[in-house]
């Protein structure tokens, strides 16, 4: 908790009360709400508290939230309440209850009325002007959306947060303007217990968190073709699954509409009758790549101009695609104390070292796919 707070806000020598605000934020982001409540109880003089947050913690490599690039957060009034709609290039419209942060279904047409924002009189909570309070916040916490009642909404690449100022504690707070440079002093990314933040073997729940349950295809064991003899592949496709759609940069992958048909029925020129069709890559600038799994060995191969090995098995292939999607935000918008690209390379090497080894026939393909998040921006250039 302490290292998460310092990784976001830096290592400035702040007092007990302000550090309590940092700690309250970190606990809320990590989902430790009881701990956050105890922090607030132990330090009633904290200058601000976190009401709720949809936020990617430092060192946590998750697919959402990822608000890298263009993004918006709009407040709407509903019958009996208010809601927040968040959109970004890699985030479809997502609705939240404005007071609690609870996920909401999209309202029906005409049920939500967009609220016009009004700037409050006087200094904001994290106001960089000289008459603002001398508080510390990340350099990305700019242009807040005032919500009234001392609450503010901050939106940036890593997520959204609603904070509330403590008017009594701030009444005599020193002035001089908010310090937005402290977070640059953060040194080390926090440590997480293995298996708690996306590490470990890919599971059905993990795949669903990354792509959404509706965008994962699984085949019940009794419906798998008898031609697929590789037991581990049968178990993976029936229990974990395969993303229906994947995209990064100019490239995309679509699962085959008729999964596990012989690849030669789609491309007779592929010639290998032991390959069963998993899906197809669209690389943007070159010929499509038809992906198949060997029905006996479980190896994943791709046919373009010829058949080449692509991944050790379906689990490795799916894991590599899932990792690109999950590490996007950390690669495009890392915290100062975070090496998202380095962490991504380490993760994918562990999944299938042979697929990316120098001289491997598949190395060029994976380098092209990985470049979407390691070399190109969120905008694809």
Tab-separated table of C-alpha atoms in Angstrom, residues 10 16 20 24 33 42 54 91-92 112 159 179 196 199 206 237 242 255 276 284 287 290 299 329-331 367 380:
chain	number	residue	atom	x	y	z
A	10	UNK	CA	6.364	10.398	-5.465
A	16	UNK	CA	1.218	12.704	8.066
A	20	UNK	CA	-2.819	9.684	4.617
A	24	UNK	CA	-6.322	6.356	1.111
A	33	UNK	CA	-11.793	-0.361	1.047
A	42	UNK	CA	-6.944	7.298	11.993
A	54	UNK	CA	-11.483	3.212	-11.835
A	91	UNK	CA	-12.400	1.852	-24.103
A	92	UNK	CA	-15.957	1.620	-25.345
A	112	UNK	CA	-29.655	10.874	-19.647
A	159	UNK	CA	-8.248	5.983	-15.379
A	179	UNK	CA	3.226	20.556	-6.748
A	196	UNK	CA	-2.602	-11.642	-8.015
A	199	UNK	CA	0.803	-13.380	-13.599
A	206	UNK	CA	-8.393	-13.921	-16.994
A	237	UNK	CA	-10.307	-24.559	-26.170
A	242	UNK	CA	-9.892	-18.097	-27.744
A	255	UNK	CA	-11.270	-16.396	-34.886
A	276	UNK	CA	-7.161	-27.157	-38.164
A	284	UNK	CA	-2.524	-4.442	-42.883
A	287	UNK	CA	-1.050	-10.968	-47.191
A	290	UNK	CA	-4.123	-18.226	-41.773
A	299	UNK	CA	1.711	-26.734	-32.371
A	329	UNK	CA	-1.793	0.853	-21.189
A	330	UNK	CA	1.487	0.335	-19.346
A	331	UNK	CA	3.481	0.489	-22.599
A	367	UNK	CA	8.054	-8.535	-33.630
A	380	UNK	CA	-0.461	3.661	-34.640
